[in-house]
mmCIF file of C-alpha atoms and ligand atoms in Angstrom:
data_model
loop_
_atom_site.group_PDB
_atom_site.id
_atom_site.type_symbol
_atom_site.label_atom_id
_atom_site.label_comp_id
_atom_site.label_asym_id
_atom_site.label_seq_id
_atom_site.Cartn_x
_atom_site.Cartn_y
_atom_site.Cartn_z
ATOM 1 C CA MET A 9 -20.471 -16.212 6.106
ATOM 2 C CA GLY A 10 -21.603 -12.820 7.410
ATOM 3 C CA PHE A 11 -19.869 -11.452 10.523
ATOM 4 C CA LYS A 12 -22.027 -9.242 12.509
ATOM 5 C CA ILE A 13 -20.338 -5.764 13.411
ATOM 6 C CA ASN A 14 -23.122 -4.329 15.293
ATOM 7 C CA GLU A 15 -26.719 -4.384 15.241
ATOM 8 C CA LYS A 16 -26.936 -2.665 11.819
ATOM 9 C CA VAL A 17 -23.767 -3.543 9.954
ATOM 10 C CA THR A 18 -22.631 -7.002 8.808
ATOM 11 C CA TRP A 19 -19.332 -7.914 7.302
ATOM 12 C CA VAL A 20 -20.271 -9.892 4.180
ATOM 13 C CA GLY A 21 -16.845 -9.958 2.371
ATOM 14 C CA LYS A 22 -14.313 -12.696 1.578
ATOM 15 C CA ILE A 23 -11.072 -13.655 3.285
ATOM 16 C CA ASP A 24 -8.730 -14.871 0.735
ATOM 17 C CA TRP A 25 -6.148 -17.015 2.669
ATOM 18 C CA GLU A 26 -4.441 -18.248 -0.521
ATOM 19 C CA LEU A 27 -3.483 -15.025 -2.223
ATOM 20 C CA ARG A 28 0.165 -14.479 -2.509
ATOM 21 C CA LYS A 29 0.471 -11.872 -5.474
ATOM 22 C CA PHE A 30 -1.899 -8.832 -6.042
ATOM 23 C CA HIS A 31 -2.221 -6.387 -8.843
ATOM 24 C CA GLY A 32 -0.996 -9.237 -11.162
ATOM 25 C CA ASP A 33 2.612 -9.980 -9.631
ATOM 26 C CA GLU A 34 3.241 -6.440 -8.674
ATOM 27 C CA TYR A 35 2.456 -6.690 -4.858
ATOM 28 C CA SER A 36 3.337 -9.650 -2.512
ATOM 29 C CA THR A 37 0.656 -10.684 -0.027
ATOM 30 C CA HIS A 38 2.364 -13.022 2.323
ATOM 31 C CA ARG A 39 -0.421 -12.979 4.800
ATOM 32 C CA GLY A 40 -3.283 -13.295 2.278
ATOM 33 C CA SER A 41 -5.929 -10.354 2.257
ATOM 34 C CA SER A 42 -9.598 -9.957 2.285
ATOM 35 C CA TYR A 43 -12.248 -8.150 0.216
ATOM 36 C CA ASN A 44 -14.448 -6.292 2.759
ATOM 37 C CA SER A 45 -17.956 -5.733 1.931
ATOM 38 C CA TYR A 46 -20.613 -4.218 4.425
ATOM 39 C CA LEU A 47 -24.339 -4.805 4.512
ATOM 40 C CA VAL A 48 -26.054 -1.942 6.458
ATOM 41 C CA LYS A 49 -29.677 -2.702 7.587
ATOM 42 C CA ASP A 50 -31.448 0.348 8.541
ATOM 43 C CA LYS A 51 -34.978 1.172 7.607
ATOM 44 C CA LYS A 52 -33.282 1.113 4.243
ATOM 45 C CA ILE A 53 -30.652 -1.482 3.258
ATOM 46 C CA ALA A 54 -27.362 -0.705 1.587
ATOM 47 C CA LEU A 55 -24.411 -2.617 0.694
ATOM 48 C CA ILE A 56 -21.133 -1.075 0.775
ATOM 49 C CA ASP A 57 -18.532 -2.737 -2.045
ATOM 50 C CA THR A 58 -18.374 -6.122 -3.003
ATOM 51 C CA VAL A 59 -15.332 -8.613 -3.744
ATOM 52 C CA TRP A 60 -12.940 -9.614 -6.352
ATOM 53 C CA GLN A 61 -14.375 -11.342 -9.319
ATOM 54 C CA PRO A 62 -13.308 -14.848 -8.648
ATOM 55 C CA PHE A 63 -15.278 -14.861 -5.472
ATOM 56 C CA SER A 64 -18.272 -13.259 -7.052
ATOM 57 C CA LYS A 65 -20.758 -16.201 -7.128
ATOM 58 C CA GLU A 66 -19.696 -17.389 -3.513
ATOM 59 C CA PHE A 67 -20.236 -13.702 -2.487
ATOM 60 C CA VAL A 68 -23.760 -13.332 -3.665
ATOM 61 C CA ALA A 69 -24.560 -16.873 -2.551
ATOM 62 C CA ASN A 70 -23.625 -15.943 0.922
ATOM 63 C CA LEU A 71 -25.385 -12.572 0.652
ATOM 64 C CA LYS A 72 -28.614 -14.172 0.169
ATOM 65 C CA LYS A 73 -28.174 -15.773 3.361
ATOM 66 C CA GLU A 74 -28.013 -12.414 4.976
ATOM 67 C CA VAL A 75 -30.877 -10.553 3.003
ATOM 68 C CA ASN A 76 -33.254 -10.857 0.356
ATOM 69 C CA LEU A 77 -31.382 -9.437 -2.614
ATOM 70 C CA LYS A 78 -34.548 -7.618 -3.727
ATOM 71 C CA ASP A 79 -34.645 -5.868 -0.349
ATOM 72 C CA ILE A 80 -31.227 -4.026 -1.107
ATOM 73 C CA ASP A 81 -32.219 -0.573 -1.631
ATOM 74 C CA TYR A 82 -28.864 0.981 -2.574
ATOM 75 C CA ILE A 83 -25.229 -0.271 -3.452
ATOM 76 C CA ILE A 84 -22.367 1.969 -2.650
ATOM 77 C CA ALA A 85 -19.249 1.529 -4.800
ATOM 78 C CA ASN A 86 -16.476 3.388 -2.922
ATOM 79 C CA HIS A 87 -14.010 2.322 -5.605
ATOM 80 C CA GLY A 88 -14.184 0.686 -8.920
ATOM 81 C CA GLU A 89 -11.192 -1.581 -8.892
ATOM 82 C CA ILE A 90 -12.107 -5.100 -9.671
ATOM 83 C CA ASP A 91 -10.891 -6.440 -6.175
ATOM 84 C CA HIS A 92 -14.123 -4.447 -4.546
ATOM 85 C CA SER A 93 -16.367 -4.081 -7.734
ATOM 86 C CA GLY A 94 -15.920 -7.545 -9.033
ATOM 87 C CA GLY A 95 -19.137 -8.955 -7.514
ATOM 88 C CA LEU A 96 -21.171 -6.355 -9.178
ATOM 89 C CA PRO A 97 -21.949 -8.074 -12.503
ATOM 90 C CA GLU A 98 -23.149 -11.183 -10.769
ATOM 91 C CA LEU A 99 -25.023 -9.209 -8.258
ATOM 92 C CA MET A 100 -26.767 -6.959 -10.749
ATOM 93 C CA LYS A 101 -27.955 -9.920 -12.750
ATOM 94 C CA GLU A 102 -30.392 -10.385 -9.956
ATOM 95 C CA ILE A 103 -31.095 -6.825 -9.065
ATOM 96 C CA PRO A 104 -30.384 -4.989 -12.302
ATOM 97 C CA ASN A 105 -32.319 -1.584 -11.220
ATOM 98 C CA THR A 106 -30.825 -1.264 -7.957
ATOM 99 C CA PRO A 107 -29.213 2.305 -7.797
ATOM 100 C CA ILE A 108 -25.234 2.196 -7.542
ATOM 101 C CA TYR A 109 -23.797 5.408 -5.681
ATOM 102 C CA CYS A 110 -20.513 6.318 -6.547
ATOM 103 C CA THR A 111 -18.312 9.194 -7.792
ATOM 104 C CA LYS A 112 -18.352 10.731 -11.485
ATOM 105 C CA ASN A 113 -14.996 9.040 -11.808
ATOM 106 C CA ALA A 114 -16.347 5.671 -10.554
ATOM 107 C CA VAL A 115 -18.993 5.792 -13.329
ATOM 108 C CA LYS A 116 -16.253 6.049 -15.854
ATOM 109 C CA SER A 117 -14.168 3.195 -14.421
ATOM 110 C CA LEU A 118 -17.054 0.775 -13.485
ATOM 111 C CA LYS A 119 -18.466 1.257 -17.276
ATOM 112 C CA GLY A 120 -14.841 0.924 -18.786
ATOM 113 C CA GLN A 121 -14.502 -2.416 -16.853
ATOM 114 C CA TYR A 122 -17.936 -4.014 -17.200
ATOM 115 C CA HIS A 123 -19.525 -2.354 -20.164
ATOM 116 C CA GLN A 124 -23.034 -2.193 -18.447
ATOM 117 C CA ASP A 125 -25.334 0.748 -18.045
ATOM 118 C CA TRP A 126 -26.251 0.103 -14.378
ATOM 119 C CA ASN A 127 -28.454 2.625 -12.558
ATOM 120 C CA PHE A 128 -25.614 4.863 -11.463
ATOM 121 C CA VAL A 129 -26.149 7.855 -9.084
ATOM 122 C CA GLU A 130 -23.334 10.390 -9.031
ATOM 123 C CA VAL A 131 -22.354 11.678 -5.644
ATOM 124 C CA LYS A 132 -20.053 14.231 -4.304
ATOM 125 C CA THR A 133 -18.311 15.378 -0.964
ATOM 126 C CA GLY A 134 -21.236 16.014 1.385
ATOM 127 C CA ASP A 135 -24.140 14.436 -0.349
ATOM 128 C CA THR A 136 -25.973 12.131 2.046
ATOM 129 C CA LEU A 137 -28.172 9.018 1.668
ATOM 130 C CA ASP A 138 -30.889 8.844 4.294
ATOM 131 C CA LEU A 139 -31.258 5.095 5.558
ATOM 132 C CA GLY A 140 -33.925 5.859 8.124
ATOM 133 C CA GLU A 141 -32.237 6.217 11.436
ATOM 134 C CA ASN A 142 -28.929 6.704 10.228
ATOM 135 C CA LYS A 143 -27.371 8.519 7.127
ATOM 136 C CA LEU A 144 -24.549 7.821 4.813
ATOM 137 C CA VAL A 145 -22.325 10.618 4.179
ATOM 138 C CA PHE A 146 -19.922 10.570 0.968
ATOM 139 C CA ILE A 147 -16.349 11.806 0.824
ATOM 140 C CA GLU A 148 -14.581 11.887 -2.237
ATOM 141 C CA ALA A 149 -10.945 10.671 -1.870
ATOM 142 C CA LYS A 150 -9.598 11.432 -5.368
ATOM 143 C CA MET A 151 -6.231 9.429 -5.898
ATOM 144 C CA LEU A 152 -6.535 7.615 -2.628
ATOM 145 C CA HIS A 153 -5.394 5.813 -4.568
ATOM 146 C CA TRP A 154 -7.490 6.089 -7.856
ATOM 147 C CA PRO A 155 -9.425 9.119 -9.441
ATOM 148 C CA ASP A 156 -12.631 7.200 -8.445
ATOM 149 C CA SER A 157 -12.143 6.617 -4.764
ATOM 150 C CA MET A 158 -14.215 7.764 -1.975
ATOM 151 C CA PHE A 159 -15.272 7.219 1.882
ATOM 152 C CA THR A 160 -18.676 6.631 3.231
ATOM 153 C CA TYR A 161 -19.360 7.607 6.812
ATOM 154 C CA MET A 162 -22.307 6.349 8.576
ATOM 155 C CA THR A 163 -23.742 8.789 11.262
ATOM 156 C CA GLY A 164 -25.112 7.446 14.539
ATOM 157 C CA GLU A 165 -22.737 4.354 14.412
ATOM 158 C CA ASN A 166 -19.753 6.741 13.659
ATOM 159 C CA ILE A 167 -18.210 4.191 11.066
ATOM 160 C CA LEU A 168 -15.795 5.241 8.391
ATOM 161 C CA PHE A 169 -15.936 2.979 5.430
ATOM 162 C CA SER A 170 -12.591 3.952 4.079
ATOM 163 C CA ASN A 171 -12.118 1.555 1.314
ATOM 164 C CA ASP A 172 -8.469 1.050 0.358
ATOM 165 C CA ALA A 173 -7.130 3.734 2.649
ATOM 166 C CA PHE A 174 -6.247 2.390 6.240
ATOM 167 C CA GLY A 175 -6.144 -1.083 4.671
ATOM 168 C CA GLN A 176 -3.750 -4.069 4.910
ATOM 169 C CA HIS A 177 -3.296 -7.162 2.990
ATOM 170 C CA TYR A 178 -3.866 -9.387 6.056
ATOM 171 C CA ALA A 179 -6.121 -12.343 6.366
ATOM 172 C CA SER A 180 -7.413 -12.852 9.738
ATOM 173 C CA GLU A 181 -10.608 -14.147 11.039
ATOM 174 C CA LEU A 182 -10.102 -12.163 14.207
ATOM 175 C CA MET A 183 -11.637 -9.091 12.294
ATOM 176 C CA TYR A 184 -10.370 -6.338 14.758
ATOM 177 C CA ASN A 185 -7.116 -4.510 15.485
ATOM 178 C CA ASP A 186 -7.417 -5.144 19.092
ATOM 179 C CA LYS A 187 -7.495 -9.043 18.688
ATOM 180 C CA VAL A 188 -4.785 -9.494 15.987
ATOM 181 C CA ASP A 189 -1.069 -9.606 16.458
ATOM 182 C CA ASN A 190 -0.278 -5.919 16.207
ATOM 183 C CA SER A 191 3.357 -6.110 14.950
ATOM 184 C CA GLU A 192 2.049 -8.202 12.016
ATOM 185 C CA LEU A 193 -0.772 -5.617 11.414
ATOM 186 C CA MET A 194 1.516 -2.644 11.441
ATOM 187 C CA GLN A 195 3.917 -4.398 9.198
ATOM 188 C CA GLU A 196 1.259 -4.947 6.672
ATOM 189 C CA ALA A 197 -0.105 -1.712 7.161
ATOM 190 C CA ILE A 198 3.013 0.264 6.342
ATOM 191 C CA LYS A 199 3.950 -2.053 3.755
ATOM 192 C CA TYR A 200 0.505 -1.218 2.064
ATOM 193 C CA TYR A 201 1.089 2.529 2.571
ATOM 194 C CA GLY A 202 4.737 2.386 1.255
ATOM 195 C CA ASN A 203 4.191 0.369 -1.960
ATOM 196 C CA ILE A 204 0.674 1.664 -2.730
ATOM 197 C CA LEU A 205 0.042 5.263 -1.263
ATOM 198 C CA THR A 206 3.470 6.953 -1.156
ATOM 199 C CA PRO A 207 3.031 8.846 -4.438
ATOM 200 C CA PHE A 208 -0.149 10.302 -3.198
ATOM 201 C CA SER A 209 1.226 11.394 0.331
ATOM 202 C CA PRO A 210 0.552 14.977 -0.232
ATOM 203 C CA LEU A 211 -3.261 14.230 -1.015
ATOM 204 C CA VAL A 212 -3.359 11.788 1.924
ATOM 205 C CA VAL A 213 -2.347 14.478 4.346
ATOM 206 C CA LYS A 214 -4.788 17.099 2.846
ATOM 207 C CA LYS A 215 -7.556 14.480 2.656
ATOM 208 C CA ILE A 216 -7.012 13.544 6.398
ATOM 209 C CA GLU A 217 -6.789 17.313 7.476
ATOM 210 C CA GLU A 218 -10.080 17.684 5.530
ATOM 211 C CA ILE A 219 -11.869 14.893 7.099
ATOM 212 C CA LEU A 220 -10.491 15.860 10.706
ATOM 213 C CA SER A 221 -11.913 19.548 9.931
ATOM 214 C CA PHE A 222 -15.210 17.999 9.856
ATOM 215 C CA ASN A 223 -15.169 16.752 13.496
ATOM 216 C CA LEU A 224 -16.857 13.722 12.939
ATOM 217 C CA PRO A 225 -16.855 11.181 15.809
ATOM 218 C CA VAL A 226 -15.170 8.147 14.557
ATOM 219 C CA ASP A 227 -15.691 4.848 16.573
ATOM 220 C CA MET A 228 -14.684 2.441 13.724
ATOM 221 C CA ILE A 229 -12.784 2.640 10.558
ATOM 222 C CA CYS A 230 -13.716 -0.297 8.307
ATOM 223 C CA PRO A 231 -11.375 -0.584 5.434
ATOM 224 C CA SER A 232 -12.014 -2.848 2.363
ATOM 225 C CA HIS A 233 -8.771 -5.028 3.080
ATOM 226 C CA GLY A 234 -7.865 -6.445 6.169
ATOM 227 C CA ILE A 235 -8.981 -5.950 9.684
ATOM 228 C CA ILE A 236 -11.236 -3.418 11.225
ATOM 229 C CA TRP A 237 -9.813 -0.518 13.334
ATOM 230 C CA ARG A 238 -12.040 -0.579 16.454
ATOM 231 C CA GLU A 239 -9.693 0.060 19.292
ATOM 232 C CA LYS A 240 -8.307 3.673 19.158
ATOM 233 C CA PRO A 241 -9.364 3.645 15.368
ATOM 234 C CA LEU A 242 -7.527 7.250 14.806
ATOM 235 C CA GLN A 243 -4.290 5.587 15.552
ATOM 236 C CA ILE A 244 -4.081 4.437 11.921
ATOM 237 C CA VAL A 245 -5.063 7.895 10.756
ATOM 238 C CA ASN A 246 -2.426 9.613 12.737
ATOM 239 C CA LYS A 247 0.069 7.018 11.283
ATOM 240 C CA TYR A 248 -0.978 8.144 7.816
ATOM 241 C CA MET A 249 -0.417 11.725 8.917
ATOM 242 C CA GLU A 250 3.248 10.633 9.851
ATOM 243 C CA TRP A 251 3.864 8.363 6.734
ATOM 244 C CA GLY A 252 2.338 11.141 4.443
ATOM 245 C CA LYS A 253 4.968 13.672 5.534
ATOM 246 C CA ASN A 254 8.287 12.223 3.745
ATOM 247 C CA TYR A 255 8.446 9.558 6.458
ATOM 248 C CA LYS A 256 11.903 8.123 7.368
ATOM 249 C CA GLU A 257 13.352 6.424 10.420
ATOM 250 C CA ASN A 258 17.037 6.177 11.422
ATOM 251 C CA GLN A 259 17.523 3.538 8.724
ATOM 252 C CA ILE A 260 20.023 2.983 5.645
ATOM 253 C CA THR A 261 18.942 0.185 3.190
ATOM 254 C CA ILE A 262 21.506 -1.318 0.990
ATOM 255 C CA ILE A 263 20.132 -3.177 -2.072
ATOM 256 C CA TYR A 264 22.243 -4.978 -4.466
ATOM 257 C CA ASP A 265 22.368 -7.690 -7.138
ATOM 258 C CA SER A 266 25.719 -9.634 -7.742
ATOM 259 C CA MET A 267 26.889 -12.126 -10.589
ATOM 260 C CA TRP A 268 29.919 -13.617 -8.694
ATOM 261 C CA ASN A 269 29.444 -12.004 -5.228
ATOM 262 C CA ASN A 270 31.826 -8.984 -5.669
ATOM 263 C CA THR A 271 28.966 -6.388 -5.340
ATOM 264 C CA ARG A 272 27.692 -8.351 -2.567
ATOM 265 C CA ARG A 273 31.128 -8.107 -0.721
ATOM 266 C CA MET A 274 31.166 -4.429 -1.453
ATOM 267 C CA ALA A 275 27.610 -4.135 0.061
ATOM 268 C CA GLU A 276 28.843 -5.739 3.307
ATOM 269 C CA SER A 277 31.869 -3.911 3.563
ATOM 270 C CA ILE A 278 30.234 -0.698 3.164
ATOM 271 C CA ALA A 279 27.705 -1.719 5.820
ATOM 272 C CA GLU A 280 30.689 -2.304 8.032
ATOM 273 C CA GLY A 281 31.721 1.079 7.537
ATOM 274 C CA ILE A 282 28.557 2.570 8.455
ATOM 275 C CA LYS A 283 28.036 0.539 11.385
ATOM 276 C CA GLU A 284 31.642 1.777 12.747
ATOM 277 C CA ALA A 285 30.760 5.334 12.202
ATOM 278 C CA ASP A 286 27.152 4.925 13.658
ATOM 279 C CA LYS A 287 26.249 2.160 16.000
ATOM 280 C CA ASP A 288 22.632 3.209 16.295
ATOM 281 C CA VAL A 289 21.655 3.230 12.647
ATOM 282 C CA THR A 290 19.406 0.446 11.309
ATOM 283 C CA ILE A 291 20.960 -1.205 8.366
ATOM 284 C CA LYS A 292 19.099 -3.577 6.216
ATOM 285 C CA ILE A 293 20.715 -5.360 3.218
ATOM 286 C CA PHE A 294 19.004 -7.062 0.479
ATOM 287 C CA ASN A 295 19.826 -8.895 -2.864
ATOM 288 C CA SER A 296 17.073 -7.627 -4.983
ATOM 289 C CA ALA A 297 17.024 -10.823 -7.029
ATOM 290 C CA LYS A 298 16.401 -12.950 -3.950
ATOM 291 C CA ALA A 299 14.456 -10.834 -1.520
ATOM 292 C CA ASP A 300 10.793 -10.007 -2.072
ATOM 293 C CA LYS A 301 10.534 -6.434 -4.109
ATOM 294 C CA ASN A 302 7.620 -5.142 -1.969
ATOM 295 C CA ASP A 303 9.459 -6.062 1.347
ATOM 296 C CA ILE A 304 12.393 -4.182 -0.186
ATOM 297 C CA LEU A 305 10.295 -0.901 -1.100
ATOM 298 C CA GLY A 306 8.733 -1.117 2.467
ATOM 299 C CA GLU A 307 12.033 -0.837 3.704
ATOM 300 C CA VAL A 308 13.247 1.888 1.178
ATOM 301 C CA PHE A 309 10.042 3.782 2.717
ATOM 302 C CA LYS A 310 11.389 3.667 6.064
ATOM 303 C CA SER A 311 14.881 4.673 5.076
ATOM 304 C CA LYS A 312 16.616 8.035 5.333
ATOM 305 C CA ALA A 313 19.138 6.869 2.699
ATOM 306 C CA ILE A 314 19.599 3.971 0.296
ATOM 307 C CA LEU A 315 22.490 2.355 -1.443
ATOM 308 C CA VAL A 316 21.744 0.525 -4.939
ATOM 309 C CA GLY A 317 24.512 -1.591 -6.338
ATOM 310 C CA SER A 318 24.816 -3.817 -9.222
ATOM 311 C CA SER A 319 27.552 -5.665 -11.236
ATOM 312 C CA THR A 320 27.906 -4.245 -14.919
ATOM 313 C CA ILE A 321 26.663 -6.365 -17.354
ATOM 314 C CA ASN A 322 26.280 -5.525 -21.193
ATOM 315 C CA LYS A 323 27.089 -1.878 -20.394
ATOM 316 C CA GLY A 324 24.156 -1.644 -17.793
ATOM 317 C CA VAL A 325 22.872 -3.188 -14.817
ATOM 318 C CA LEU A 326 21.573 -6.480 -13.683
ATOM 319 C CA PHE A 327 17.543 -7.308 -14.333
ATOM 320 C CA SER A 328 16.527 -7.148 -10.767
ATOM 321 C CA THR A 329 18.302 -3.843 -10.272
ATOM 322 C CA ALA A 330 16.595 -2.310 -13.303
ATOM 323 C CA GLY A 331 13.134 -3.614 -12.113
ATOM 324 C CA LEU A 332 13.581 -2.077 -8.530
ATOM 325 C CA LEU A 333 14.884 1.185 -9.784
ATOM 326 C CA GLU A 334 11.749 1.477 -11.970
ATOM 327 C CA MET A 335 9.491 0.801 -8.885
ATOM 328 C CA ILE A 336 11.451 3.240 -6.820
ATOM 329 C CA LYS A 337 11.004 6.043 -9.561
ATOM 330 C CA GLY A 338 7.041 5.141 -9.585
ATOM 331 C CA LEU A 339 6.718 5.674 -5.898
ATOM 332 C CA GLU A 340 8.214 8.977 -5.750
ATOM 333 C CA PHE A 341 9.886 8.924 -2.546
ATOM 334 C CA LYS A 342 10.793 12.258 -1.171
ATOM 335 C CA GLU A 343 13.761 13.531 1.133
ATOM 336 C CA LYS A 344 15.885 10.501 0.938
ATOM 337 C CA LYS A 345 19.612 10.284 0.162
ATOM 338 C CA ALA A 346 20.787 7.728 -2.337
ATOM 339 C CA VAL A 347 24.303 6.421 -3.842
ATOM 340 C CA ALA A 348 25.266 3.880 -6.357
ATOM 341 C CA PHE A 349 28.058 1.109 -6.073
ATOM 342 C CA GLY A 350 29.161 -2.022 -7.992
ATOM 343 C CA SER A 351 31.824 -4.065 -9.448
ATOM 344 C CA TYR A 352 32.912 -4.469 -13.002
ATOM 345 C CA GLY A 353 35.439 -6.256 -15.122
ATOM 346 C CA TRP A 354 36.123 -3.863 -17.951
ATOM 347 C CA SER A 355 33.775 -1.078 -18.727
ATOM 348 C CA GLY A 356 32.030 -0.282 -15.282
ATOM 349 C CA GLU A 357 28.754 1.444 -16.520
ATOM 350 C CA SER A 358 26.425 0.286 -13.709
ATOM 351 C CA ILE A 359 27.108 3.194 -11.253
ATOM 352 C CA LYS A 360 26.526 5.744 -13.809
ATOM 353 C CA PHE A 361 23.345 4.053 -14.751
ATOM 354 C CA ILE A 362 21.996 3.590 -11.219
ATOM 355 C CA THR A 363 23.129 7.270 -10.194
ATOM 356 C CA LYS A 364 21.053 8.276 -13.276
ATOM 357 C CA GLU A 365 17.962 6.542 -12.455
ATOM 358 C CA LEU A 366 18.271 7.770 -8.710
ATOM 359 C CA ASN A 367 18.296 11.040 -9.751
ATOM 360 C CA SER A 368 15.480 10.828 -12.022
ATOM 361 C CA ALA A 369 13.498 9.060 -9.210
ATOM 362 C CA GLY A 370 13.834 12.246 -7.222
ATOM 363 C CA LEU A 371 16.315 10.850 -4.748
ATOM 364 C CA GLU A 372 18.952 13.235 -3.302
ATOM 365 C CA VAL A 373 22.262 11.556 -4.768
ATOM 366 C CA ILE A 374 25.035 12.469 -2.463
ATOM 367 C CA ASN A 375 27.921 11.602 -4.633
ATOM 368 C CA ASP A 376 29.098 9.726 -7.606
ATOM 369 C CA GLY A 377 29.219 6.223 -5.963
ATOM 370 C CA ILE A 378 31.958 3.886 -5.615
ATOM 371 C CA LYS A 379 33.108 0.997 -8.024
ATOM 372 C CA VAL A 380 35.680 -1.731 -7.864
ATOM 373 C CA LEU A 381 37.545 -3.241 -10.673
ATOM 374 C CA TRP A 382 37.353 -7.198 -10.659
ATOM 375 C CA SER A 383 37.219 -8.697 -7.144
ATOM 376 C CA PRO A 384 37.865 -6.471 -4.290
ATOM 377 C CA ASP A 385 41.067 -7.127 -2.321
ATOM 378 C CA ASP A 386 41.843 -6.235 1.019
ATOM 379 C CA THR A 387 42.586 -2.520 -0.194
ATOM 380 C CA GLU A 388 39.370 -2.349 -1.948
ATOM 381 C CA ILE A 389 37.472 -3.880 0.763
ATOM 382 C CA GLU A 390 39.118 -1.221 3.206
ATOM 383 C CA ARG A 391 38.085 1.663 0.549
ATOM 384 C CA CYS A 392 34.377 0.370 0.735
ATOM 385 C CA LYS A 393 34.281 0.590 4.500
ATOM 386 C CA GLU A 394 35.895 3.959 4.456
ATOM 387 C CA TYR A 395 33.182 4.974 1.744
ATOM 388 C CA GLY A 396 30.555 3.649 4.280
ATOM 389 C CA LYS A 397 32.096 5.742 7.175
ATOM 390 C CA LYS A 398 32.225 8.866 5.024
ATOM 391 C CA LEU A 399 28.711 8.143 3.952
ATOM 392 C CA VAL A 400 27.443 8.621 7.528
ATOM 393 C CA GLU A 401 28.944 12.052 7.750
ATOM 394 C CA LEU A 402 27.628 13.007 4.413
ATOM 395 C CA ILE A 403 24.134 11.913 5.360
ATOM 396 C CA LEU A 404 24.478 13.776 8.899
ATOM 397 C CA VAL A 405 25.712 16.975 7.133
ATOM 398 C CA GLU A 406 23.002 16.726 4.541
ATOM 399 C CA LEU A 407 20.392 16.641 7.178
ATOM 400 C CA ILE A 408 21.651 19.512 9.172
HETATM 401 FE FE1 FEO B 7 -8.434 -2.449 -3.137
HETATM 402 FE FE2 FEO B 7 -7.746 -0.108 -5.163
HETATM 403 O O1 FEO B 7 -8.584 -1.557 -4.620
#
């Protein structure tokens, strides 16, 4: 059912409490998500975005309770991805001639996905749509995170409909940032940024600077996933500025996979050495075959350095290590130190493989890594600890 945001704007989206995987299996959504669609009733009526396709019938049925569909004058598609455009085919069956305002790239993506020649109206940054008392102003947001993405700003009510930007995969009927558990909210917001927006960070910073230069008053930011930023809405914009500038905390993350616990023991011994040398640094340790990959990537995003370890198998690395390295490469993290480690029985190629991948991911590899033959004995455990201690110095030196 709809949720009234103010006299003119009603949320008509769908909270997806069940969702645990998004983008196929690429993104974990431990707290579900929502697909936020907004109905704006002024002298003219506009609908901003829809919902994911499986909920399209439910969406249209609920929308009919809020408005006579024939009275909708304009549809705004801020982004063509199916989690926001998936309701269009069902809706357009009922109102086939209603104009769809979107970017030129969105016309391509919507046509490419739905193969329909709907009544598209291409818009660019600065174009406006007069609703009577209020106007909608369009702002292209290319690669935030698709080429077709845009924001829509509503004058008078001072609402920025930002689509995926500033969103979170976070299901809550409380709707607003001042009502939900803030630590949960920020955890989901940073995970979302780290896992989805990191490669586009330079564009994020540029886009925010551009929007701030317009000096538009912003009373609310309504993203297309998760809760609405109502209390100090610019706090999330400021966070994006911080996250977009090669973000790191005083954290070192150790990620490993291990066949017979030897690489795990290396990980823990290196961590001990790091802790001895620096009592303040946060150390997080994950087995990449057992922990959630997106939670790990969220921690990588927060780290100043990462260590990646794997046993050697078939002259390479374990499955989870290879997968995670591929994801790290895709996210194009900047200004992060990295090293490899791992145990082996006879050939020991894993650290070479990992080092090569870390280098090609653009991470700053500090040294050749550390490997241990067979199971580490006391001497080797000590060597791992010393390696950890030395690493703290190297990271510090590198940062000076
Ligand atoms: Fe939430 Fe890019 O779709």
